[in-house]
PDB file of C-alpha atoms in Angstrom:
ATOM      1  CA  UNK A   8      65.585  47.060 -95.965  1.00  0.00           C
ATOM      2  CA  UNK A   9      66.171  50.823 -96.406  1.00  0.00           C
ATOM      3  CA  UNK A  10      62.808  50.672 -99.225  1.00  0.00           C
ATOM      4  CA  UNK A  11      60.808  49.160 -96.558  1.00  0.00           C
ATOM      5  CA  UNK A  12      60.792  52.061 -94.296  1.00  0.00           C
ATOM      6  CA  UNK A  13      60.567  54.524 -96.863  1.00  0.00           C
ATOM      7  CA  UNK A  14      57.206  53.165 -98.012  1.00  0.00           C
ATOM      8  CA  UNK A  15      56.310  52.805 -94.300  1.00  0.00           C
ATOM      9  CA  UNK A  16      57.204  56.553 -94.298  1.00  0.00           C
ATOM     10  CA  UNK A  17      55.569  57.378 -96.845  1.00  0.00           C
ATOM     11  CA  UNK A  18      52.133  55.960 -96.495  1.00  0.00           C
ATOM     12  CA  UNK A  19      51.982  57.293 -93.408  1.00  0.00           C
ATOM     13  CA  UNK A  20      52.782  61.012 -93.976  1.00  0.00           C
ATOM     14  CA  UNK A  21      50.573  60.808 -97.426  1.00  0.00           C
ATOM     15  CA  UNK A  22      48.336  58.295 -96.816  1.00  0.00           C
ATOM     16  CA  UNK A  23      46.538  59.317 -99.683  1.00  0.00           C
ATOM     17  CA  UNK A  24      49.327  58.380-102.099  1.00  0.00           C
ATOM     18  CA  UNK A  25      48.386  54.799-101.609  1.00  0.00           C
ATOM     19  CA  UNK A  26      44.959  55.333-102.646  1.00  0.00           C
ATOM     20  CA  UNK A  27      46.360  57.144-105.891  1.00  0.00           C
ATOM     21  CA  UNK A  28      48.607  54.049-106.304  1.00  0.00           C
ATOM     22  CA  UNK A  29      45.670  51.695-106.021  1.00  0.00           C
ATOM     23  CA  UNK A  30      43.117  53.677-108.346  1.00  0.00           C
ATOM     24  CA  UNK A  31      40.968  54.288-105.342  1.00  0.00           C
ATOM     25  CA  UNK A  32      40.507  58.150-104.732  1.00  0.00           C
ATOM     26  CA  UNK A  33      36.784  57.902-102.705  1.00  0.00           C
ATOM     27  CA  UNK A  34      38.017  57.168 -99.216  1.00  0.00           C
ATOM     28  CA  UNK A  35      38.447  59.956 -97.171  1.00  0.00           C
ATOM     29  CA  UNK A  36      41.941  60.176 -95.132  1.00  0.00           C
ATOM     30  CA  UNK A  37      40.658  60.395 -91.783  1.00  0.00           C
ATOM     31  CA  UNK A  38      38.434  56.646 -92.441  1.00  0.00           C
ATOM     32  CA  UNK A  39      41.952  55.358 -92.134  1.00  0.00           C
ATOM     33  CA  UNK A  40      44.743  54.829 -90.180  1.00  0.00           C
ATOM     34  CA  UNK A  41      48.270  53.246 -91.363  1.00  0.00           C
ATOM     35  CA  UNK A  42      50.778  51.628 -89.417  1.00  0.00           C
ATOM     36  CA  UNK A  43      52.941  48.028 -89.513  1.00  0.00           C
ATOM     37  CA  UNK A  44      51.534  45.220 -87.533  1.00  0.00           C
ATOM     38  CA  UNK A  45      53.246  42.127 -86.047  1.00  0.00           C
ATOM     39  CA  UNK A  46      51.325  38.865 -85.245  1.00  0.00           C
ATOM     40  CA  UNK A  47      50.993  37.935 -81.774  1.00  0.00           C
ATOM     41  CA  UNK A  48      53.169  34.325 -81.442  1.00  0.00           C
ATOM     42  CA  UNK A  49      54.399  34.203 -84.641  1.00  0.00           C
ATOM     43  CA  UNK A  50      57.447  35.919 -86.180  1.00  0.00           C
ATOM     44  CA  UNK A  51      55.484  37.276 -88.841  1.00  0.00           C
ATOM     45  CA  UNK A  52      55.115  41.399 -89.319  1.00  0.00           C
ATOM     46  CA  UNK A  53      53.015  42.692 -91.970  1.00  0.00           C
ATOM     47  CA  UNK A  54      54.845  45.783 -93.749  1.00  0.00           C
ATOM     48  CA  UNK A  55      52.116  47.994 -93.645  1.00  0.00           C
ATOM     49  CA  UNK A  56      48.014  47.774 -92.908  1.00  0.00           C
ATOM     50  CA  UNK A  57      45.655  50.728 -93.732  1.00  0.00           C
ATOM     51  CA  UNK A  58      42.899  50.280 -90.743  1.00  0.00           C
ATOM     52  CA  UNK A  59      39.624  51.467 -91.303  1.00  0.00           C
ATOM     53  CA  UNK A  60      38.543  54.030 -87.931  1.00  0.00           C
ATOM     54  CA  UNK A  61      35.379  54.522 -89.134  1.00  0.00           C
ATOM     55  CA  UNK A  62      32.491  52.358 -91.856  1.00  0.00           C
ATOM     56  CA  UNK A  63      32.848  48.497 -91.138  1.00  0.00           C
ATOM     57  CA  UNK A  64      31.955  49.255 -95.275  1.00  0.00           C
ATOM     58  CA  UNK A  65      35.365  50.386 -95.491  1.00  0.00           C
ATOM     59  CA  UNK A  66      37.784  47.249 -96.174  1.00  0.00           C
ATOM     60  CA  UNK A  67      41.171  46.748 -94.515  1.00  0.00           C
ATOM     61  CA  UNK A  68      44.383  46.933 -96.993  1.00  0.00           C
ATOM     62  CA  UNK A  69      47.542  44.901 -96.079  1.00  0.00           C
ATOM     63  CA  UNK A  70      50.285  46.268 -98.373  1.00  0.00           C
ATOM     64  CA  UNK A  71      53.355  43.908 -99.067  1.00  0.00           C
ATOM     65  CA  UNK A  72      56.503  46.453-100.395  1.00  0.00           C
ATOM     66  CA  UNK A  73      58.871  43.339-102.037  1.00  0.00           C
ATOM     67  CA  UNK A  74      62.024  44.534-103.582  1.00  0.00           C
ATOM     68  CA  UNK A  75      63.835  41.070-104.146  1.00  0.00           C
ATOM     69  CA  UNK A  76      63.008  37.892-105.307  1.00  0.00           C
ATOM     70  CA  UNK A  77      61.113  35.166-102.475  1.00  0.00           C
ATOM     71  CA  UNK A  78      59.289  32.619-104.322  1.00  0.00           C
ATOM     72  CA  UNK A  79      57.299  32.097-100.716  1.00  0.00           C
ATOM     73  CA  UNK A  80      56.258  35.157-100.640  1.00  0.00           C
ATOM     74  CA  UNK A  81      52.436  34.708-101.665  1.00  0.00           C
ATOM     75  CA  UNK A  82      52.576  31.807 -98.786  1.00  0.00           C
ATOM     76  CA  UNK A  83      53.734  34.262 -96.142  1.00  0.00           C
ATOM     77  CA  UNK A  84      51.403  36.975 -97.228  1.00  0.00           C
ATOM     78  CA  UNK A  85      48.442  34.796 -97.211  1.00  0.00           C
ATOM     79  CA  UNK A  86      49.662  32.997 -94.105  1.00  0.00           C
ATOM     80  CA  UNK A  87      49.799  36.380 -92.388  1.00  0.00           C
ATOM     81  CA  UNK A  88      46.788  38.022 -93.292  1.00  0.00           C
ATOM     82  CA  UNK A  89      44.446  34.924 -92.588  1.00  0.00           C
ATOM     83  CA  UNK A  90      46.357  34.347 -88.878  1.00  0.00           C
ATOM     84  CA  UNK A  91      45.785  38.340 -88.514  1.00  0.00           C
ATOM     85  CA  UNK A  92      41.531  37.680 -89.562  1.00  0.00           C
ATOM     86  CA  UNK A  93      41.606  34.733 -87.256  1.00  0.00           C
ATOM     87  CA  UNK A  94      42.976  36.372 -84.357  1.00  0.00           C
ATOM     88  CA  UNK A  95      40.946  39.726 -84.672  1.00  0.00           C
ATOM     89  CA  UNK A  96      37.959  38.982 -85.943  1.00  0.00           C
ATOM     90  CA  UNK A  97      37.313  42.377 -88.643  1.00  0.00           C
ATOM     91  CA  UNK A  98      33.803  42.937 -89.659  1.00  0.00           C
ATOM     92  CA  UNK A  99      35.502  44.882 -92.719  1.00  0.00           C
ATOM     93  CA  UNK A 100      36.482  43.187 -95.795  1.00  0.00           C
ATOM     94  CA  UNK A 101      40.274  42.894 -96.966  1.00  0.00           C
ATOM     95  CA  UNK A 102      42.331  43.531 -99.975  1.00  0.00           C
ATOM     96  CA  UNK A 103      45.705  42.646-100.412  1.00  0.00           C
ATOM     97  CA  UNK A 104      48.370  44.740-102.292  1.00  0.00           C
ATOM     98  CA  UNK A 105      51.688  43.662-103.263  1.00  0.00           C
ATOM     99  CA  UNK A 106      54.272  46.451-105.236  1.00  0.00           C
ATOM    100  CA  UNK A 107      57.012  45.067-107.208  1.00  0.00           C
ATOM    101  CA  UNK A 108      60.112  47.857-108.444  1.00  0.00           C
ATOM    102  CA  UNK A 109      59.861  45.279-111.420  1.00  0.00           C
ATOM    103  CA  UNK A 110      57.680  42.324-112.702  1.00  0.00           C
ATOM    104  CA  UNK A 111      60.969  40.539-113.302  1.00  0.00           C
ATOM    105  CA  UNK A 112      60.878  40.234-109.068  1.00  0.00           C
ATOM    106  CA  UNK A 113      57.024  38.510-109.595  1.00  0.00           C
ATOM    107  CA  UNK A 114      58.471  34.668-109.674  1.00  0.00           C
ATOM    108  CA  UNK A 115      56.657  33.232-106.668  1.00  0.00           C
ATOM    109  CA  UNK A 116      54.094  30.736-107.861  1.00  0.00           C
ATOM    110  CA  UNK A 117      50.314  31.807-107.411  1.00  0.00           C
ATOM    111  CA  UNK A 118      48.507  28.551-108.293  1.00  0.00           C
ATOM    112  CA  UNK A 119      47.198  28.015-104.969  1.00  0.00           C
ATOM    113  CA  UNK A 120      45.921  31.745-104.518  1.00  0.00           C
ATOM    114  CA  UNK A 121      44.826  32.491-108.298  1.00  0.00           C
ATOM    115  CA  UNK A 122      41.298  33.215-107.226  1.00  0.00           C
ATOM    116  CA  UNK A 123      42.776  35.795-104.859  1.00  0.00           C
ATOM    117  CA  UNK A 124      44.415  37.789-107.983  1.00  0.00           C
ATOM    118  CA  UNK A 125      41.586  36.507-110.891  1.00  0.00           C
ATOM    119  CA  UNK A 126      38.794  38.625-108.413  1.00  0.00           C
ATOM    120  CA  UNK A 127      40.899  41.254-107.852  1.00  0.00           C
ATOM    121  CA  UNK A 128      41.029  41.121-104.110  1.00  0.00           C
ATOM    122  CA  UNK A 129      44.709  40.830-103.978  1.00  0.00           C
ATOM    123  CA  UNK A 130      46.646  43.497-106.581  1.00  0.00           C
ATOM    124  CA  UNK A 131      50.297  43.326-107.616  1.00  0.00           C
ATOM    125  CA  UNK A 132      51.395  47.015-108.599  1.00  0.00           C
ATOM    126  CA  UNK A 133      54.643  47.358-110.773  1.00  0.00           C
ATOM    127  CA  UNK A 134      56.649  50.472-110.128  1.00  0.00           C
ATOM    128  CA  UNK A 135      58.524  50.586-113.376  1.00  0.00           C
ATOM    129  CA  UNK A 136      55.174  50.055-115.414  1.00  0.00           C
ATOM    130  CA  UNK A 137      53.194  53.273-113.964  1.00  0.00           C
ATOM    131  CA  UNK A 138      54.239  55.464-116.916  1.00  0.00           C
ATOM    132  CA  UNK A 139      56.153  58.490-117.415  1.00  0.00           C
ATOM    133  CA  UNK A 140      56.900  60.322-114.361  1.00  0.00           C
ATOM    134  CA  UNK A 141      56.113  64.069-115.620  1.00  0.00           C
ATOM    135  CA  UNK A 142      52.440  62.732-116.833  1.00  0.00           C
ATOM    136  CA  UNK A 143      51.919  60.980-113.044  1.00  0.00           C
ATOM    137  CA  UNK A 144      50.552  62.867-110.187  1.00  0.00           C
ATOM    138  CA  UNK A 145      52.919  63.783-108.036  1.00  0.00           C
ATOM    139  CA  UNK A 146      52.904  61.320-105.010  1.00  0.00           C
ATOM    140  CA  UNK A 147      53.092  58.673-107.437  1.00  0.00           C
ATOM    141  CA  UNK A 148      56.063  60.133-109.242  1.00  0.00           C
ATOM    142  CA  UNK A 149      57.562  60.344-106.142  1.00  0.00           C
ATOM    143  CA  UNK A 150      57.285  56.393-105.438  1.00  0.00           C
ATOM    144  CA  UNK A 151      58.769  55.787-108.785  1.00  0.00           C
ATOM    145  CA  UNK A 152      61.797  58.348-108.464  1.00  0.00           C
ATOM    146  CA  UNK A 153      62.658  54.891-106.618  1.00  0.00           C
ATOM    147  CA  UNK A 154      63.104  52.950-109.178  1.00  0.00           C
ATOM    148  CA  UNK A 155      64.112  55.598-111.517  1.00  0.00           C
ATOM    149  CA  UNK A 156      66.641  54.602-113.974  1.00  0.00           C
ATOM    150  CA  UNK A 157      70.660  56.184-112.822  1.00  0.00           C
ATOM    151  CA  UNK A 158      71.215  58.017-116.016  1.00  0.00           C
ATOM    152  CA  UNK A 159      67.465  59.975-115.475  1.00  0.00           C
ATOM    153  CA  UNK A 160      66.890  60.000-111.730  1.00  0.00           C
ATOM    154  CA  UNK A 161      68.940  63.737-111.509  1.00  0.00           C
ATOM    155  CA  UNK A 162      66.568  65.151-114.117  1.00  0.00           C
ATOM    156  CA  UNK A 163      63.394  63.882-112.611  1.00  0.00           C
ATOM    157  CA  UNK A 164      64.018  64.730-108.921  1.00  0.00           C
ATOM    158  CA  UNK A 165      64.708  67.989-109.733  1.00  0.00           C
ATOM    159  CA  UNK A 166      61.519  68.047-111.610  1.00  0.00           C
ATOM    160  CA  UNK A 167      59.741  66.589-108.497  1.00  0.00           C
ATOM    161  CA  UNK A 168      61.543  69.110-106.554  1.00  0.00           C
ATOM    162  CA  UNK A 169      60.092  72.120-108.415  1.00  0.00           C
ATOM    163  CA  UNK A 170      56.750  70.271-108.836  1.00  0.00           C
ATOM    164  CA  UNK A 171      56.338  70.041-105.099  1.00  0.00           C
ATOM    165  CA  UNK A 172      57.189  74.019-104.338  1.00  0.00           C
ATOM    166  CA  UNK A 173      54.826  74.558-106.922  1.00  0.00           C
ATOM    167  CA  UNK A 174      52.066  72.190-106.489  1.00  0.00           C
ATOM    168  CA  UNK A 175      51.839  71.191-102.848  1.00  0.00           C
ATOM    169  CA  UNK A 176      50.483  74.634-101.042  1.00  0.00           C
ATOM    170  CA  UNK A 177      50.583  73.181 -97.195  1.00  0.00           C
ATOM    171  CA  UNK A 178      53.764  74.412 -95.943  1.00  0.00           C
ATOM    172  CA  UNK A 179      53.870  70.753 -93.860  1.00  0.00           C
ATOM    173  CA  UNK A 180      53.159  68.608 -96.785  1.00  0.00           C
ATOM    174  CA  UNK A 181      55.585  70.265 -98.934  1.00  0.00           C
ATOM    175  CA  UNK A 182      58.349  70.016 -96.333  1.00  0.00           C
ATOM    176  CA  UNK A 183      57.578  66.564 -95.802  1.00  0.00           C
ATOM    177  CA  UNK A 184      57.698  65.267 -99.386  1.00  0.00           C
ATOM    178  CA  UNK A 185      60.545  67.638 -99.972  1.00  0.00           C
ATOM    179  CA  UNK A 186      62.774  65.461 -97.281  1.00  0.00           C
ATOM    180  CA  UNK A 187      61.211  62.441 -98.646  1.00  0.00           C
ATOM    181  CA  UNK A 188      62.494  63.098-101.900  1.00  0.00           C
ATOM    182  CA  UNK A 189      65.776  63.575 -99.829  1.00  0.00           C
ATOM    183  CA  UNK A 190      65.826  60.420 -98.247  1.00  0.00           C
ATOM    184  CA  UNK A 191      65.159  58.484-101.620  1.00  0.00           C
ATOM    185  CA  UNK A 192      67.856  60.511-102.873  1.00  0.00           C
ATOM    186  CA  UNK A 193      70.260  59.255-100.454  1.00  0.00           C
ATOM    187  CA  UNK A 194      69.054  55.986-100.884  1.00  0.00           C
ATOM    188  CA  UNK A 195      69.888  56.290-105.029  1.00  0.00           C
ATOM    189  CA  UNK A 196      73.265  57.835-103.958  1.00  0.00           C
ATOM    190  CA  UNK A 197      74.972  55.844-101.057  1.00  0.00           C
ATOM    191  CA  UNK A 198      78.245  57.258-101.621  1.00  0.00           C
ATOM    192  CA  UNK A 199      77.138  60.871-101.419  1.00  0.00           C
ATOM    193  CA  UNK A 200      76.471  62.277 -98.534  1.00  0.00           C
ATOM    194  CA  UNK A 201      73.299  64.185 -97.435  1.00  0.00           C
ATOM    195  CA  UNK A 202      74.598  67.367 -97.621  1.00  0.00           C
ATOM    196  CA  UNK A 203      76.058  66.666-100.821  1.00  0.00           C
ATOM    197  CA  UNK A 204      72.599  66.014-102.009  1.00  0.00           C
ATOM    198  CA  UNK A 205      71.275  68.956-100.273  1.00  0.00           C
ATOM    199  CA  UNK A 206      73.668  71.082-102.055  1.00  0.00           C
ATOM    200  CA  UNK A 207      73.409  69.386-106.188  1.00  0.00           C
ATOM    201  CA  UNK A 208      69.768  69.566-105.690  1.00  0.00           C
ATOM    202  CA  UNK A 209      69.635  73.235-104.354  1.00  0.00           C
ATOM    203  CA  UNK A 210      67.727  71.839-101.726  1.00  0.00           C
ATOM    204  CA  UNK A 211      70.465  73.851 -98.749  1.00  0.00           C
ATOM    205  CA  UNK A 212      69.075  77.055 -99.594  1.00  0.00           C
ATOM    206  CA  UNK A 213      65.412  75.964 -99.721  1.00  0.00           C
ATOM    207  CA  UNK A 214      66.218  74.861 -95.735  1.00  0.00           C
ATOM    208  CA  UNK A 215      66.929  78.439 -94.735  1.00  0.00           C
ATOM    209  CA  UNK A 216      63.487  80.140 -96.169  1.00  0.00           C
ATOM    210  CA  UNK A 217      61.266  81.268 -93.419  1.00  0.00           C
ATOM    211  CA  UNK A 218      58.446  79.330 -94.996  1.00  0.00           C
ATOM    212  CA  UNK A 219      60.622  75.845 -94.716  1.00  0.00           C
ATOM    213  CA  UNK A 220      61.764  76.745 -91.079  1.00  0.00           C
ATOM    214  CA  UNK A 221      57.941  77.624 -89.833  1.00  0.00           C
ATOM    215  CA  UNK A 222      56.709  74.372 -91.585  1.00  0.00           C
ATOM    216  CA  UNK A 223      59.397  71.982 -89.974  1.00  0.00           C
ATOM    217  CA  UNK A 224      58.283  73.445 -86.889  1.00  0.00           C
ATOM    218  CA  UNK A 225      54.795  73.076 -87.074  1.00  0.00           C
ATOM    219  CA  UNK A 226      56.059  69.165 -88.281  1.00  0.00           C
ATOM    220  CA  UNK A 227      57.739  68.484 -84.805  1.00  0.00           C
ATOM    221  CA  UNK A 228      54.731  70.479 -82.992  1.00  0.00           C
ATOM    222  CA  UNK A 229      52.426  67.629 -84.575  1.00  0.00           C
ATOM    223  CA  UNK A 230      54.793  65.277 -83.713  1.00  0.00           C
ATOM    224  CA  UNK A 231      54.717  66.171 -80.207  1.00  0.00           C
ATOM    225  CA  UNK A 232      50.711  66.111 -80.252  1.00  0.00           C
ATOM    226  CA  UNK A 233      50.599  62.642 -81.474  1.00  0.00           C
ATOM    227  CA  UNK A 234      53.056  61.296 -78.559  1.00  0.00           C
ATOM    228  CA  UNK A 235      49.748  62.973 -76.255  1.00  0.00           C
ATOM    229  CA  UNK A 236      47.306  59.839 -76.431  1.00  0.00           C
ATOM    230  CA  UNK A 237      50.298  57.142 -76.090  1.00  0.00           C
ATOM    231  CA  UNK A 238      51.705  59.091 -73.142  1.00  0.00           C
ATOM    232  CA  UNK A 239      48.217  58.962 -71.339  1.00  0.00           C
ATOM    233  CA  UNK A 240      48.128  55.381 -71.469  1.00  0.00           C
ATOM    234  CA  UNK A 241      51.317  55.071 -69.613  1.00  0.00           C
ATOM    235  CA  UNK A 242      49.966  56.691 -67.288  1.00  0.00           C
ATOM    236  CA  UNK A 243      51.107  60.667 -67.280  1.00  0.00           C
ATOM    237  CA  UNK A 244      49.245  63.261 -65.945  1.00  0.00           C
ATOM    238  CA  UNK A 245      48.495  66.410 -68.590  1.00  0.00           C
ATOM    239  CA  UNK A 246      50.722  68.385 -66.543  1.00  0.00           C
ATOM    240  CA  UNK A 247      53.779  65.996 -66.429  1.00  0.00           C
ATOM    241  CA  UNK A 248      52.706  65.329 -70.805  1.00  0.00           C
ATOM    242  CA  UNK A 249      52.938  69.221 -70.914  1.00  0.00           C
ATOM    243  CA  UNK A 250      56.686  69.513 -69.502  1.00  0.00           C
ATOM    244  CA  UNK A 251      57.516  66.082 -71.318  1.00  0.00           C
ATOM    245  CA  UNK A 252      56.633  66.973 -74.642  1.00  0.00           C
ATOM    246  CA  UNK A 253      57.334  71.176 -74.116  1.00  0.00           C
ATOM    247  CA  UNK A 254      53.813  72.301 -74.591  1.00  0.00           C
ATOM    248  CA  UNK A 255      51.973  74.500 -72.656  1.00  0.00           C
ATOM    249  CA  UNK A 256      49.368  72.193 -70.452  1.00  0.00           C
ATOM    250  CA  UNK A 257      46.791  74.412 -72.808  1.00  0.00           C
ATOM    251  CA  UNK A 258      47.763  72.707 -76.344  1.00  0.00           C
ATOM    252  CA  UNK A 259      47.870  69.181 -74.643  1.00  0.00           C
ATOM    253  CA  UNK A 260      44.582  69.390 -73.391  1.00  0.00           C
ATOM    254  CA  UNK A 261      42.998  71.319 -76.595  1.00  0.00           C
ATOM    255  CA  UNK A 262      44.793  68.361 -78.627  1.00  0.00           C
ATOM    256  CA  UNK A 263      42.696  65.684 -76.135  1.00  0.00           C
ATOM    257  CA  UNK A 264      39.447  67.474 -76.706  1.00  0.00           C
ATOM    258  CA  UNK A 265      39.869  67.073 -80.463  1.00  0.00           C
TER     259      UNK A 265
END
């Protein structure tokens, strides 16, 4: 579904957003590394895990986005995290968070898992219930502008919009939300098209400021530097990375050392 990868996007350009969502601002960004993980001989794929890369303190989050009713959906969940513990053995701890556009979409029965939810170990998170988006910080808002109602959703993402070139100082981050804000956008309005968009939110003349250009630049540059590791293990040479990626052999081997 198009909400599924625009959570997976999201969590893992502003990882920290999750940790807003959750209540949880103490671990540091770099303890943690997000990505979607299938199950080895099963057809099961967890929509997102945050992976701790650092404290075996730190516990592992599997994050469940469900935007339509499954009354099995507690049995997969469960079925997939306890196959994933079995097969690789954490030290960490785990928590378990589900998020719901709506509690209306909350039907599956949790009678066999209530001491999951009673100790707060597993969390359900509401979108619609996380209050008024001009009170929320701003990554949250941004998750709700999902679920924002049709009649509001052009007021508040031009509020986000002007929020985000006023609040968010990294030229990267800000480009980055900025396009996320897009993409939701085009998700609310499938029968526009994205320039449309681009234009009603004034967002086609924020694309041609210098400060826009040099940050979606310095995007695909990090880009390129996170292909580095991944290319080494199949096997390339710095020097054949350096002409596949177009940097010089310099940057790939400064990125290596870091």
């Amino acid at each position: 579904m198009k909400t599924d990868s625009i959570f997976y996007r999201l969590f893992q350009e502003f990882p920290g957003i999750f940790f807003e969502l959750i209540g949880n601002s103490s671990p540091t960004l770099e303890a943690y590394k997000f990505s979607s993980i299938e199950i080895k001989q099963t057809a099961f794929r967890i929509d997102g895990v945050f992976l701790p890369t650092q404290s075996e303190q730190n516990p592992i989050y599997f994050v469940e986005v469900q935007f339509q009713t499954d009354t099995e959906i507690y049995s997969h969940l469960f079925s997939e995290i306890f196959l994933y513990l079995h097969q690789n053995k954490p030290n960490n701890p785990w928590r378990g968070v589900v998020i719901y556009p709506t509690r209306s979409l909350d039907t599956a029965d949790i009678n066999n898992y209530n001491e999951f939810f009673t100790s707060q170990r597993v969390s359900r998170i509401y979108l619609e219930e996380l209050g008024e988006t001009a009170s929320l910080p701003i990554g949250i808002a941004t998750i709700k502008l999902i679920v924002e109602n049709e009649n509001t959703v052009i007021t508040v993402a031009r509020l986000l919009i002007d929020r985000t070139q006023q609040e968010i100082t990294t030229d990267l981050q800000q480009r980055q939300l900025l396009e996320l804000i897009e993409t939701i956008l085009v998700y609310k309005f499938p029968t526009m098209s994205r320039k449309e968009i681009e234009s009603m939110f004034g967002l086609s003349d924020l694309k041609q400021t210098r400060v826009y250009q040099e940050g979606k630049e310095e995007g695909a540059r990090q880009e390129k530097l996170r292909m580095i590791p991944l290319l080494l293990r199949l096997g390339l040479s710095f020097e054949e990375i350096s002409k596949e990626i177009d940097l010089s052999l310099e940057e790939v081997q400064q990125a290596m050392q870091k």
